[in-house]
Structure formats: C-alpha cells, structure tokens
Amino acid sequence: MSTLKEKLAQKIMEHRPRTTKLVKEYGDVKVGEVTIDQVIGGARGVRCLVTDISYLDPMEGIRFRGFTIPETMAALPKPEGKDYPYVEGFWYLLLTGEIPTMEETLELVEEFKKRSKVPEYVFDVLRALPAETHPMVMFSTAILAMEKESKFAKFYEEGFNKMTAWETMYEDSTDLLARLPEIAAFIYRYKYKNNEIIPNNGELDMGASFAHMMGIADPYDDVARMYFILHSDHESGNASAHTTHLVASTLSDAYYSLSAGLNALAGPLHGLANQEVLRWLQGVMDKLDGQEPTEEMMKQFVWDTLNSGQVIPGFGHAVLRKTDPRYQSQREFCEKHLPNDKIFKYVDMLYRVVPDILVAQGKAKNPWPNVDAQSGVIQWFYGITEYDFYTVMFGVGRAIGVLANITWDRALGYALERPKSLTTKMLEDIAGIK
Ligand code: CMX
C-alpha cells in the first residue's frame, strides 16, 4: 500500500466514529430551515451537504482543508526553482488534511507517472467525434469511455463491501487524475494543432507533463500547477461538485460520476464563464477595431450587455460576497508575469468598472469578480487563444476536488442523495395562498 493510501486508511478509521455518532446520537438535531425562496431558488444557502475537503466562507473565500490559498501555496512542497507546488502533493493534502513531506510528495509524483497511460481506445473514440464537437464534450466522453477500467465497478460486481469500498474509489480517482492531463492535452492538440500530438513521456510531474504535452514552454508548467490547484474545490454545493457527488451516491463509479460533474461545469453560469469572459472581451475589441477602450467606453459595453438581458461573465457568485481570492491569486500572477499585456489591462479595467455598474443595476447580490474573470487572460498570454478549451483545464483542476470528495463519500458511507420535492399547489398551501 502506498504511503498516501495508508495515511488515508488511518484518517478514515479515525473519522468514521464522528459521522456515526452524529447520525446515531444527534440525528434529529435541526441544522436550519428552508424557505419557499430557497425551494424555488436553486436551494441557495440550504445547509444540507457535508464535506471536510474545503470550506467556502462568503467573505474570506475558499480554504482547502483549513488552508487559505496563499497558505496552501506556501506550505506544499514545490519542484526546485518553481513558484507553485506539486499538484500531486495537493491531492495528498485534500485527501488527508495534512501537508505531505517532499519525500511523500515525490512518491506520489512517481505513482502518478505509473498510472498516467491513457488506453489507446480513448483516443480512437475522440477521433470518431465530429471536428466541431466542443472540447468539453470530448473531455467528458473520454472519461466515460474509460469506465471499463473502473476497479470500483469490478469490486461491486465481485461482491460489494461498504467498509472497504473507498479503496477502489481511491484507486479509480488516482488513475483518473493521473490520466486527465494527457486526455486534455490530446484534445487541444488534436482539435487546434493539426492533430500534432506530443506524447506523454512519463517523466514529469502533473503540471510539467501537461505543459509539455500542450507544447508550451516554462513557466507554463507553473501556470498549470497554479491553475489546477486554484480550480480544484469550492466545497460541495457548486454544480460540478454536487453533480459528481449525486451520481456517486448511487454507487456509480468515479468515471460515471466525474463525467457527469464535468457536464455541469460546462454550463455558462459555471465553468464555461471563463471562455465567455474572453469571448465577451474579443467582441469588445472587434467593435473597437484596434482602438484602446477608455473606461467610459468599457462602461458602455457593460451596460449594453446588461440591457440586452445577458450576464457579465466572470462577475457575481452564489456564495461569495467579495472578490474571489482565486481571482486575486491569478491577478498577482499576471502582475508578475504579464503586467503590460493588453487583455490583462482590459480585465483590470473591468475590475474597476463592473462592480459599480452591477450595484447600480441592483440585481446581483455579489458585484465582485470570480475565478473566471482572470483565468482566460493567463491562458491567452501563453498562446492558448482557443478559449473553447479553457473549461477543459478548469475540469482537470476540478477533478482533484470532486474525486477527493467522492473517495471520502465512500469511506463514510454517505447515503444515496434523494431530496423531497413538492408541487406548486403544496407550496401555495404552505404559504397560505387561497
Ligand atoms: N451579470 C449580470 N447579472 C447578474 C450577474 C452578472 N455577473 N450576477 C448575478 N446577476 C443577476 C442574476 O442573473 C439574477 O438576475 P435575475 O433576478 O433576473 O434572475 C440576480 O442578479 C440575482 O442573482 P444572484 O443571487 O446574485 O446570483 P446567483 O446565485 O443566482 O448566480 C452566478 C450566481 C455566478 C450564476 C451569477 O452571478 C452569474 O450569472 N455570473 C456570471 C456568470 C459567471 O461568472 N459564472 C461563473 C461563476 C463561478 C464558477 O462557477 O465558475
């Protein structure tokens, strides 16, 4: 058994009595109430999920296992001379709640390399899709196509045991994570770079390997590490995490569950917003025909978008009520590496003009930028101008969080999810409407 799996087994044994005690002795303690607004309004703020992988405070933003983003980046082991940590070490942190040593991290880097070979039939499946297929469809399809590799599905077929089910979920999750960079890079090079595939050389850590297969030089390896870590987890109520959890709760394996979660990520109100930000900005630049926008012009574009009934992509959030620290973290990267980039300047201009406009419009509860407002700029700078692809990279990162979650779901035996629905008439009766 690997060091991580052993540590995880120990953490699971320690944790199980806490969950059992809560259910057995305190099961009928009330957590909150649900209003009609929440029933109709997408369950916003209803506290009915549990995860220890990350917690999202509306004002502070995300903490991964108790660590803020700067704390996470500072504490985890990094490759020599690099600014961002090994993604593999971050996987260790999400699963166990502990910062791995360099030795533990490097052991995991080796394990990922061993697991990283993507079966050839996956590429055949991708090649069979029409060329204009959206890269998110390709990504989700590739993962689903690999389902026959599932160790959990085999374990279930051969005689399921609730106490040990997490082990094969962990195996599937690690296999998947190790393979996602190659699948994502294949989709990119196949679709946008004349099918000139750069094979996985099996020698690099996850971030460096992705950069290599994308064909982009350093410091893109650090961009990949930063990007995957920042996009990993945002507690379990967001659409991609929740979908993955919901599907896994039926005892579906990690392949079915992750593929489903990525389909949720592909929505414009969720992960697709990062491509929408760049698409929106390109529209602005096309209209300006090379001219630099002034703040007044930018304000007008923002109002025009709102008045045509569309949202401003990259702004607002269902939980956050301040600037997303994932935005801040990427902004710091931009200030260091691309301070004079034209698109970065436009995005910064949006930061200055959009919040006031959203406040003036009076609808959005949070006028501040989210992660998606800043991420496309960095990718564009390093040559990935095909913004349809951005959500795929978000998906590689998001997989780390949701797979850690469903491994723990199995470990703690979380139940099949099945909330109760009511009819509109029932709600009218509850409201006392005659
Ligand atoms: N531009 C214009 N209007 C916005 C807005 C924005 N950026 N954000 C919210 N609003 C509007 C909503 O559309 C809603 O309008 P209606 O009452 O007409 O339906 C109103 O403000 C209230 O919405 P809210 O409670 O503030 O926000 P929600 O929790 O319903 O939705 C989110 C959150 C992110 C979907 C929304 O802010 C949005 O559409 N943002 C733009 C898309 C985006 O950036 N998504 C990425 C989020 C991060 C991620 O998951 O990747």
Short mmCIF file of C-alpha atoms and ligand atoms in Angstrom, two decimals:
data_model
loop_
_atom_site.label_atom_id
_atom_site.label_comp_id
_atom_site.label_asym_id
_atom_site.label_seq_id
_atom_site.Cartn_x
_atom_site.Cartn_y
_atom_site.Cartn_z
CA MET A 1 0.00 0.00 0.00
CA SER A 2 1.30 3.48 -0.86
CA THR A 3 2.12 5.99 1.90
CA LEU A 4 -0.87 8.13 0.92
CA LYS A 5 -3.29 5.21 0.90
CA GLU A 6 -2.03 4.05 4.30
CA LYS A 7 -2.40 7.56 5.72
CA LEU A 8 -5.87 7.84 4.19
CA ALA A 9 -6.90 4.49 5.72
CA GLN A 10 -5.78 5.77 9.12
CA LYS A 11 -7.68 9.08 8.68
CA ILE A 12 -10.82 7.22 7.62
CA MET A 13 -10.72 4.94 10.67
CA GLU A 14 -10.33 8.00 12.92
CA HIS A 15 -13.16 9.88 11.20
CA ARG A 16 -15.83 7.20 10.94
CA PRO A 17 -16.90 7.26 14.62
CA ARG A 18 -17.56 11.04 14.33
CA THR A 19 -20.04 10.54 11.49
CA THR A 20 -21.64 7.53 13.18
CA LYS A 21 -22.04 9.45 16.44
CA LEU A 22 -23.65 12.44 14.68
CA VAL A 23 -26.17 10.24 12.91
CA LYS A 24 -26.94 7.84 15.77
CA GLU A 25 -27.00 10.25 18.73
CA TYR A 26 -27.76 13.63 17.18
CA GLY A 27 -29.62 12.70 14.01
CA ASP A 28 -32.73 14.73 14.87
CA VAL A 29 -30.92 17.99 15.78
CA LYS A 30 -32.07 20.78 13.43
CA VAL A 31 -29.46 22.39 11.15
CA GLY A 32 -31.68 25.09 9.66
CA GLU A 33 -34.95 25.93 7.97
CA VAL A 34 -35.88 26.08 4.32
CA THR A 35 -37.87 28.94 2.82
CA ILE A 36 -40.01 29.00 -0.31
CA ASP A 37 -37.42 31.32 -1.84
CA GLN A 38 -34.81 28.61 -1.40
CA VAL A 39 -37.06 25.84 -2.69
CA ILE A 40 -37.69 27.75 -5.92
CA GLY A 41 -34.31 29.49 -5.95
CA GLY A 42 -31.93 26.59 -6.51
CA ALA A 43 -31.57 25.63 -2.82
CA ARG A 44 -29.29 28.66 -2.36
CA GLY A 45 -27.89 28.65 1.17
CA VAL A 46 -29.67 25.45 2.27
CA ARG A 47 -27.20 23.67 4.53
CA CYS A 48 -27.69 20.02 3.63
CA LEU A 49 -24.31 18.73 2.47
CA VAL A 50 -21.20 17.76 4.36
CA THR A 51 -17.56 17.83 3.27
CA ASP A 52 -14.25 18.34 5.03
CA ILE A 53 -12.21 18.84 1.87
CA SER A 54 -12.80 22.59 1.62
CA TYR A 55 -15.00 25.32 3.08
CA LEU A 56 -16.19 28.48 1.35
CA ASP A 57 -16.68 31.48 3.58
CA PRO A 58 -18.72 34.19 1.80
CA MET A 59 -16.32 36.96 2.87
CA GLU A 60 -12.98 35.17 3.12
CA GLY A 61 -13.31 32.77 0.19
CA ILE A 62 -12.06 29.22 -0.05
CA ARG A 63 -9.95 27.28 2.44
CA PHE A 64 -8.61 23.89 1.39
CA ARG A 65 -8.55 21.66 4.47
CA GLY A 66 -8.34 24.80 6.59
CA PHE A 67 -5.61 26.46 4.50
CA THR A 68 -6.23 29.71 2.58
CA ILE A 69 -4.86 29.87 -0.97
CA PRO A 70 -1.62 31.70 0.00
CA GLU A 71 -1.12 29.29 2.92
CA THR A 72 -1.67 26.29 0.64
CA MET A 73 0.78 27.56 -1.95
CA ALA A 74 3.39 28.34 0.71
CA ALA A 75 3.11 25.11 2.67
CA LEU A 76 3.15 22.44 -0.05
CA PRO A 77 6.42 21.07 -1.49
CA LYS A 78 7.46 22.63 -4.81
CA PRO A 79 9.71 21.44 -7.63
CA GLU A 80 13.13 23.08 -7.43
CA GLY A 81 13.15 26.66 -8.68
CA LYS A 82 9.38 26.78 -9.14
CA ASP A 83 6.83 29.13 -7.57
CA TYR A 84 3.88 26.73 -7.35
CA PRO A 85 3.57 23.37 -5.59
CA TYR A 86 3.32 19.88 -6.98
CA VAL A 87 -0.33 19.11 -7.78
CA GLU A 88 0.27 15.59 -6.51
CA GLY A 89 1.12 16.96 -3.04
CA PHE A 90 -2.09 18.97 -3.13
CA TRP A 91 -4.04 15.74 -3.80
CA TYR A 92 -2.39 14.34 -0.66
CA LEU A 93 -3.50 17.41 1.30
CA LEU A 94 -7.10 17.27 0.09
CA LEU A 95 -7.39 13.58 0.91
CA THR A 96 -5.70 13.58 4.31
CA GLY A 97 -5.81 17.14 5.61
CA GLU A 98 -2.04 17.00 6.11
CA ILE A 99 0.80 18.72 4.25
CA PRO A 100 2.97 15.95 2.79
CA THR A 101 6.73 15.96 3.14
CA MET A 102 8.85 16.31 0.00
CA GLU A 103 9.52 12.56 0.14
CA GLU A 104 5.81 11.70 0.36
CA THR A 105 5.09 14.11 -2.48
CA LEU A 106 7.77 12.67 -4.74
CA GLU A 107 6.50 9.14 -4.05
CA LEU A 108 3.12 10.30 -5.29
CA VAL A 109 4.63 12.00 -8.34
CA GLU A 110 6.13 8.61 -9.25
CA GLU A 111 2.80 6.88 -8.64
CA PHE A 112 1.00 9.32 -10.95
CA LYS A 113 3.59 8.71 -13.67
CA LYS A 114 3.00 4.95 -13.42
CA ARG A 115 -0.77 5.41 -13.66
CA SER A 116 -0.73 8.02 -16.42
CA LYS A 117 -1.02 5.81 -19.53
CA VAL A 118 -4.30 6.52 -21.30
CA PRO A 119 -5.73 3.48 -23.12
CA GLU A 120 -5.44 3.88 -26.91
CA TYR A 121 -9.18 3.28 -27.49
CA VAL A 122 -9.91 6.58 -25.71
CA PHE A 123 -8.12 8.46 -28.49
CA ASP A 124 -9.98 6.40 -31.10
CA VAL A 125 -13.27 7.46 -29.51
CA LEU A 126 -12.20 11.12 -29.60
CA ARG A 127 -11.09 10.87 -33.22
CA ALA A 128 -14.51 9.47 -34.14
CA LEU A 129 -16.30 12.62 -32.95
CA PRO A 130 -17.07 15.39 -35.46
CA ALA A 131 -14.30 18.02 -35.56
CA GLU A 132 -16.60 20.81 -34.38
CA THR A 133 -17.51 18.94 -31.17
CA HIS A 134 -16.99 21.17 -28.11
CA PRO A 135 -13.84 20.20 -26.18
CA MET A 136 -15.91 19.72 -23.02
CA VAL A 137 -17.98 17.07 -24.81
CA MET A 138 -14.73 15.40 -25.85
CA PHE A 139 -13.37 15.55 -22.31
CA SER A 140 -16.49 14.16 -20.69
CA THR A 141 -16.82 11.47 -23.39
CA ALA A 142 -13.19 10.36 -22.98
CA ILE A 143 -13.71 9.89 -19.24
CA LEU A 144 -16.94 7.98 -19.70
CA ALA A 145 -15.38 5.84 -22.42
CA MET A 146 -12.71 4.75 -19.91
CA GLU A 147 -15.31 3.42 -17.48
CA LYS A 148 -14.49 -0.17 -18.32
CA GLU A 149 -11.20 0.41 -16.45
CA SER A 150 -13.07 1.00 -13.19
CA LYS A 151 -11.74 -1.01 -10.28
CA PHE A 152 -14.72 0.02 -8.16
CA ALA A 153 -17.21 -1.34 -10.73
CA LYS A 154 -15.31 -4.66 -10.71
CA PHE A 155 -15.25 -4.67 -6.91
CA TYR A 156 -19.01 -4.11 -6.86
CA GLU A 157 -19.60 -6.94 -9.33
CA GLU A 158 -17.47 -9.32 -7.31
CA GLY A 159 -19.22 -8.62 -4.00
CA PHE A 160 -19.53 -5.16 -2.53
CA ASN A 161 -18.34 -4.33 0.98
CA LYS A 162 -19.27 -0.91 2.38
CA MET A 163 -16.28 -0.76 4.73
CA THR A 164 -13.64 -1.23 2.04
CA ALA A 165 -15.45 0.36 -0.93
CA TRP A 166 -13.38 3.53 -0.62
CA GLU A 167 -10.22 1.69 -1.61
CA THR A 168 -11.28 1.06 -5.20
CA MET A 169 -12.82 4.54 -5.35
CA TYR A 170 -9.42 5.89 -4.36
CA GLU A 171 -7.73 3.71 -6.99
CA ASP A 172 -10.10 4.88 -9.74
CA SER A 173 -9.75 8.50 -8.66
CA THR A 174 -5.96 8.37 -8.70
CA ASP A 175 -5.92 6.59 -12.07
CA LEU A 176 -8.25 9.22 -13.49
CA LEU A 177 -6.31 12.19 -12.15
CA ALA A 178 -3.04 10.83 -13.49
CA ARG A 179 -4.57 10.45 -16.97
CA LEU A 180 -6.54 13.68 -17.26
CA PRO A 181 -3.61 15.90 -18.36
CA GLU A 182 -2.86 13.63 -21.31
CA ILE A 183 -6.51 13.48 -22.35
CA ALA A 184 -6.88 17.26 -22.09
CA ALA A 185 -3.65 17.95 -23.99
CA PHE A 186 -4.63 15.41 -26.66
CA ILE A 187 -7.97 17.18 -27.16
CA TYR A 188 -6.16 20.50 -27.52
CA ARG A 189 -3.51 19.35 -29.99
CA TYR A 190 -5.94 17.16 -31.92
CA LYS A 191 -8.56 19.85 -32.30
CA TYR A 192 -6.47 23.01 -32.64
CA LYS A 193 -2.92 21.98 -33.61
CA ASN A 194 -3.49 19.84 -36.72
CA ASN A 195 -3.52 16.62 -34.73
CA GLU A 196 0.19 17.06 -33.94
CA ILE A 197 0.15 15.13 -30.70
CA ILE A 198 3.03 15.42 -28.22
CA PRO A 199 3.14 12.07 -26.41
CA ASN A 200 3.32 11.71 -22.65
CA ASN A 201 6.99 10.99 -21.86
CA GLY A 202 6.07 9.62 -18.43
CA GLU A 203 8.93 11.53 -16.80
CA LEU A 204 7.35 14.70 -15.43
CA ASP A 205 5.10 15.80 -12.58
CA MET A 206 1.46 16.56 -13.41
CA GLY A 207 1.89 20.29 -14.10
CA ALA A 208 5.10 19.93 -16.12
CA SER A 209 3.71 16.98 -18.03
CA PHE A 210 0.62 18.94 -19.05
CA ALA A 211 2.76 21.88 -20.20
CA HIS A 212 4.99 19.51 -22.18
CA MET A 213 2.07 17.77 -23.94
CA MET A 214 0.45 21.14 -24.68
CA GLY A 215 3.74 22.19 -26.31
CA ILE A 216 4.14 25.30 -24.16
CA ALA A 217 7.48 26.28 -22.57
CA ASP A 218 8.17 27.25 -18.93
CA PRO A 219 6.80 28.90 -16.86
CA TYR A 220 3.63 27.31 -18.25
CA ASP A 221 4.36 24.28 -16.04
CA ASP A 222 3.84 26.63 -13.06
CA VAL A 223 0.71 28.09 -14.68
CA ALA A 224 -0.68 24.55 -14.91
CA ARG A 225 0.13 23.80 -11.26
CA MET A 226 -1.45 27.06 -10.12
CA TYR A 227 -4.48 26.67 -12.37
CA PHE A 228 -5.24 23.07 -11.34
CA ILE A 229 -4.88 23.83 -7.63
CA LEU A 230 -6.95 27.04 -7.73
CA HIS A 231 -9.81 25.40 -9.63
CA SER A 232 -9.87 22.20 -7.60
CA ASP A 233 -12.53 22.59 -4.96
CA HIS A 234 -15.14 25.07 -3.79
CA GLU A 235 -16.94 22.96 -1.17
CA SER A 236 -19.65 20.58 -2.30
CA GLY A 237 -22.69 22.68 -3.23
CA ASN A 238 -21.39 24.05 -6.54
CA ALA A 239 -22.90 22.39 -9.60
CA SER A 240 -19.91 20.30 -10.72
CA ALA A 241 -19.08 19.03 -7.22
CA HIS A 242 -22.68 18.43 -6.36
CA THR A 243 -23.38 16.55 -9.60
CA THR A 244 -20.32 14.35 -9.10
CA HIS A 245 -21.41 13.64 -5.53
CA LEU A 246 -25.03 12.96 -6.54
CA VAL A 247 -24.05 10.47 -9.24
CA ALA A 248 -21.51 8.78 -6.96
CA SER A 249 -24.18 8.46 -4.27
CA THR A 250 -25.95 5.89 -6.46
CA LEU A 251 -22.79 3.74 -6.15
CA SER A 252 -21.80 4.73 -9.66
CA ASP A 253 -18.05 4.65 -10.05
CA ALA A 254 -15.68 7.61 -10.39
CA TYR A 255 -15.77 7.54 -14.21
CA TYR A 256 -19.54 7.97 -14.44
CA SER A 257 -19.53 10.49 -11.62
CA LEU A 258 -16.72 12.71 -12.89
CA SER A 259 -18.03 12.70 -16.45
CA ALA A 260 -21.41 13.90 -15.14
CA GLY A 261 -19.80 16.56 -12.94
CA LEU A 262 -17.92 17.92 -15.93
CA ASN A 263 -21.16 18.26 -17.86
CA ALA A 264 -22.35 20.59 -15.11
CA LEU A 265 -19.08 22.51 -15.28
CA ALA A 266 -19.74 23.07 -19.00
CA GLY A 267 -22.65 25.44 -18.28
CA PRO A 268 -22.18 29.19 -18.90
CA LEU A 269 -23.25 30.03 -15.34
CA HIS A 270 -20.48 27.75 -14.03
CA GLY A 271 -17.11 26.84 -15.55
CA LEU A 272 -17.87 27.93 -19.10
CA ALA A 273 -17.82 31.51 -17.82
CA ASN A 274 -14.02 31.60 -18.24
CA GLN A 275 -14.37 31.11 -22.01
CA GLU A 276 -17.25 33.58 -22.02
CA VAL A 277 -15.08 36.32 -20.45
CA LEU A 278 -12.59 36.07 -23.32
CA ARG A 279 -15.35 35.77 -25.91
CA TRP A 280 -17.01 38.87 -24.47
CA LEU A 281 -13.71 40.79 -24.49
CA GLN A 282 -12.99 39.74 -28.06
CA GLY A 283 -16.39 41.13 -29.01
CA VAL A 284 -15.44 44.42 -27.37
CA MET A 285 -12.10 44.51 -29.19
CA ASP A 286 -13.73 43.67 -32.54
CA LYS A 287 -16.12 46.58 -32.12
CA LEU A 288 -13.21 48.90 -31.28
CA ASP A 289 -11.24 47.80 -34.32
CA GLY A 290 -7.81 48.08 -32.68
CA GLN A 291 -8.62 51.24 -30.70
CA GLU A 292 -7.84 51.17 -26.91
CA PRO A 293 -11.07 51.37 -24.90
CA THR A 294 -11.42 54.12 -22.36
CA GLU A 295 -13.18 53.43 -19.05
CA GLU A 296 -16.22 55.28 -20.39
CA MET A 297 -16.36 53.03 -23.45
CA MET A 298 -15.96 49.92 -21.30
CA LYS A 299 -18.80 51.07 -19.05
CA GLN A 300 -20.99 51.44 -22.12
CA PHE A 301 -20.17 47.88 -23.29
CA VAL A 302 -21.05 46.56 -19.84
CA TRP A 303 -24.37 48.40 -19.80
CA ASP A 304 -25.15 47.27 -23.36
CA THR A 305 -24.60 43.66 -22.31
CA LEU A 306 -26.82 44.03 -19.24
CA ASN A 307 -29.51 45.87 -21.18
CA SER A 308 -29.61 43.08 -23.76
CA GLY A 309 -30.51 40.71 -20.91
CA GLN A 310 -27.15 38.95 -20.61
CA VAL A 311 -24.95 38.50 -17.56
CA ILE A 312 -21.40 39.87 -17.29
CA PRO A 313 -19.31 36.70 -17.30
CA GLY A 314 -16.74 36.37 -14.54
CA PHE A 315 -18.68 38.51 -12.06
CA GLY A 316 -21.03 37.50 -9.28
CA HIS A 317 -21.21 34.35 -7.19
CA ALA A 318 -23.81 32.20 -5.50
CA VAL A 319 -21.93 32.14 -2.17
CA LEU A 320 -19.06 34.67 -2.26
CA ARG A 321 -19.74 38.27 -1.28
CA LYS A 322 -16.32 39.73 -2.04
CA THR A 323 -13.60 39.44 -4.69
CA ASP A 324 -12.77 35.78 -5.17
CA PRO A 325 -9.30 35.01 -3.72
CA ARG A 326 -8.79 32.72 -6.73
CA TYR A 327 -9.16 35.85 -8.86
CA GLN A 328 -6.68 37.70 -6.63
CA SER A 329 -4.19 34.89 -6.80
CA GLN A 330 -4.26 34.85 -10.62
CA ARG A 331 -4.12 38.63 -10.70
CA GLU A 332 -0.89 38.51 -8.68
CA PHE A 333 0.49 36.08 -11.25
CA CYS A 334 -0.47 38.49 -14.05
CA GLU A 335 1.16 41.42 -12.28
CA LYS A 336 4.38 39.45 -12.04
CA HIS A 337 4.45 37.78 -15.45
CA LEU A 338 2.30 39.85 -17.83
CA PRO A 339 1.85 43.33 -16.36
CA ASN A 340 1.74 45.01 -19.78
CA ASP A 341 -0.48 42.52 -21.54
CA LYS A 342 -3.34 44.24 -23.35
CA ILE A 343 -6.03 41.77 -22.30
CA PHE A 344 -4.84 41.84 -18.68
CA LYS A 345 -5.26 45.62 -18.77
CA TYR A 346 -8.81 45.25 -20.12
CA VAL A 347 -9.66 42.68 -17.44
CA ASP A 348 -8.26 45.07 -14.84
CA MET A 349 -10.37 47.82 -16.30
CA LEU A 350 -13.42 45.58 -15.94
CA TYR A 351 -12.50 45.15 -12.26
CA ARG A 352 -12.65 48.94 -11.92
CA VAL A 353 -15.94 49.47 -13.77
CA VAL A 354 -18.17 46.38 -13.45
CA PRO A 355 -18.82 46.22 -9.67
CA ASP A 356 -20.25 49.76 -9.53
CA ILE A 357 -22.45 49.05 -12.53
CA LEU A 358 -23.78 45.81 -11.07
CA VAL A 359 -24.51 47.64 -7.82
CA ALA A 360 -26.27 50.40 -9.78
CA GLN A 361 -28.28 47.81 -11.67
CA GLY A 362 -29.30 46.44 -8.28
CA LYS A 363 -29.73 42.76 -9.12
CA ALA A 364 -26.54 40.80 -8.46
CA LYS A 365 -26.01 40.00 -4.78
CA ASN A 366 -22.26 39.95 -5.34
CA PRO A 367 -20.84 42.50 -7.80
CA TRP A 368 -17.23 41.28 -7.46
CA PRO A 369 -15.20 39.17 -9.90
CA ASN A 370 -14.96 35.40 -9.55
CA VAL A 371 -12.21 32.99 -10.62
CA ASP A 372 -13.29 33.01 -14.26
CA ALA A 373 -12.73 36.73 -14.78
CA GLN A 374 -8.96 36.35 -14.68
CA SER A 375 -8.07 32.81 -15.74
CA GLY A 376 -8.52 33.17 -19.51
CA VAL A 377 -6.10 36.09 -19.70
CA ILE A 378 -3.23 33.94 -18.48
CA GLN A 379 -4.03 31.12 -20.88
CA TRP A 380 -4.30 33.58 -23.78
CA PHE A 381 -0.93 35.09 -22.89
CA TYR A 382 0.75 31.68 -23.10
CA GLY A 383 -0.71 31.06 -26.53
CA ILE A 384 -3.97 29.23 -25.79
CA THR A 385 -6.23 31.58 -27.70
CA GLU A 386 -8.79 28.85 -28.40
CA TYR A 387 -10.96 29.84 -25.47
CA ASP A 388 -13.42 26.97 -26.00
CA PHE A 389 -10.69 24.90 -24.37
CA TYR A 390 -10.48 26.81 -21.08
CA THR A 391 -13.20 24.89 -19.29
CA VAL A 392 -11.37 21.62 -20.00
CA MET A 393 -8.42 22.90 -17.95
CA PHE A 394 -10.85 24.03 -15.24
CA GLY A 395 -12.16 20.46 -15.39
CA VAL A 396 -8.73 18.90 -14.83
CA GLY A 397 -8.42 21.04 -11.72
CA ARG A 398 -11.98 20.48 -10.55
CA ALA A 399 -11.44 16.73 -10.80
CA ILE A 400 -8.93 16.89 -7.91
CA GLY A 401 -11.56 18.27 -5.54
CA VAL A 402 -14.56 16.22 -6.60
CA LEU A 403 -12.60 12.96 -6.70
CA ALA A 404 -11.25 13.60 -3.19
CA ASN A 405 -14.84 14.22 -2.12
CA ILE A 406 -16.30 11.04 -3.58
CA THR A 407 -13.46 8.95 -2.16
CA TRP A 408 -14.46 10.26 1.27
CA ASP A 409 -18.18 9.82 0.43
CA ARG A 410 -17.49 6.10 0.07
CA ALA A 411 -15.28 5.98 3.13
CA LEU A 412 -18.01 7.44 5.31
CA GLY A 413 -20.81 5.55 3.57
CA TYR A 414 -22.78 8.67 2.67
CA ALA A 415 -26.30 7.83 1.59
CA LEU A 416 -27.98 7.89 -1.79
CA GLU A 417 -29.00 11.52 -2.29
CA ARG A 418 -32.73 11.95 -2.62
CA PRO A 419 -34.25 15.28 -1.54
CA LYS A 420 -38.04 15.56 -1.46
CA SER A 421 -39.97 17.64 -3.98
CA LEU A 422 -43.31 19.38 -3.54
CA THR A 423 -45.88 20.58 -6.04
CA THR A 424 -46.57 24.28 -6.62
CA LYS A 425 -50.02 23.75 -5.07
CA MET A 426 -48.39 22.38 -1.92
CA LEU A 427 -46.13 25.45 -1.70
CA GLU A 428 -49.21 27.69 -2.16
CA ASP A 429 -50.92 25.83 0.67
CA ILE A 430 -47.85 26.18 2.92
CA ALA A 431 -47.79 29.91 2.10
CA GLY A 432 -51.48 30.18 2.98
CA ILE A 433 -52.45 31.35 -0.53
CA LYS A 434 -56.16 30.83 -1.06
N1 CMX B 1 -24.16 40.00 -14.54
C1 CMX B 1 -25.46 40.35 -14.64
N2 CMX B 1 -26.40 39.96 -13.78
C2 CMX B 1 -26.01 39.18 -12.76
C3 CMX B 1 -24.68 38.80 -12.57
C4 CMX B 1 -23.73 39.22 -13.53
N3 CMX B 1 -22.44 38.85 -13.47
N4 CMX B 1 -24.60 38.03 -11.46
C5 CMX B 1 -25.86 37.94 -10.98
N5 CMX B 1 -26.71 38.62 -11.77
C6 CMX B 1 -28.17 38.68 -11.67
C7 CMX B 1 -28.73 37.28 -11.79
O1 CMX B 1 -28.81 36.89 -13.18
C8 CMX B 1 -30.06 37.42 -11.12
O2 CMX B 1 -30.94 38.06 -12.02
P1 CMX B 1 -32.49 37.66 -12.08
O3 CMX B 1 -33.04 38.04 -10.75
O4 CMX B 1 -33.01 38.48 -13.22
O5 CMX B 1 -32.53 36.18 -12.35
C9 CMX B 1 -29.75 38.40 -9.99
O6 CMX B 1 -28.55 39.08 -10.39
C10 CMX B 1 -29.52 37.72 -8.65
O7 CMX B 1 -28.51 36.73 -8.82
P2 CMX B 1 -27.54 36.35 -7.59
O8 CMX B 1 -28.38 35.80 -6.49
O9 CMX B 1 -26.62 37.47 -7.30
O10 CMX B 1 -26.63 35.22 -8.24
P3 CMX B 1 -26.93 33.66 -8.38
O11 CMX B 1 -26.52 32.99 -7.12
O12 CMX B 1 -28.32 33.40 -8.85
O13 CMX B 1 -25.95 33.25 -9.57
C11 CMX B 1 -23.93 33.33 -10.78
C12 CMX B 1 -24.57 33.23 -9.39
C13 CMX B 1 -22.44 33.07 -10.66
C14 CMX B 1 -24.52 32.23 -11.67
C15 CMX B 1 -24.19 34.74 -11.36
O14 CMX B 1 -23.55 35.70 -10.58
C16 CMX B 1 -23.76 34.87 -12.82
O15 CMX B 1 -24.55 34.55 -13.71
N6 CMX B 1 -22.49 35.34 -13.07
C17 CMX B 1 -21.97 35.41 -14.42
C18 CMX B 1 -21.52 34.03 -14.86
C19 CMX B 1 -20.27 33.60 -14.11
O16 CMX B 1 -19.31 34.33 -13.97
N7 CMX B 1 -20.28 32.33 -13.66
C20 CMX B 1 -19.09 31.73 -13.03
C21 CMX B 1 -19.24 31.53 -11.52
C22 CMX B 1 -18.01 30.85 -10.96
C23 CMX B 1 -17.94 29.42 -11.44
O17 CMX B 1 -18.79 28.63 -11.02
O18 CMX B 1 -17.11 29.11 -12.27
#
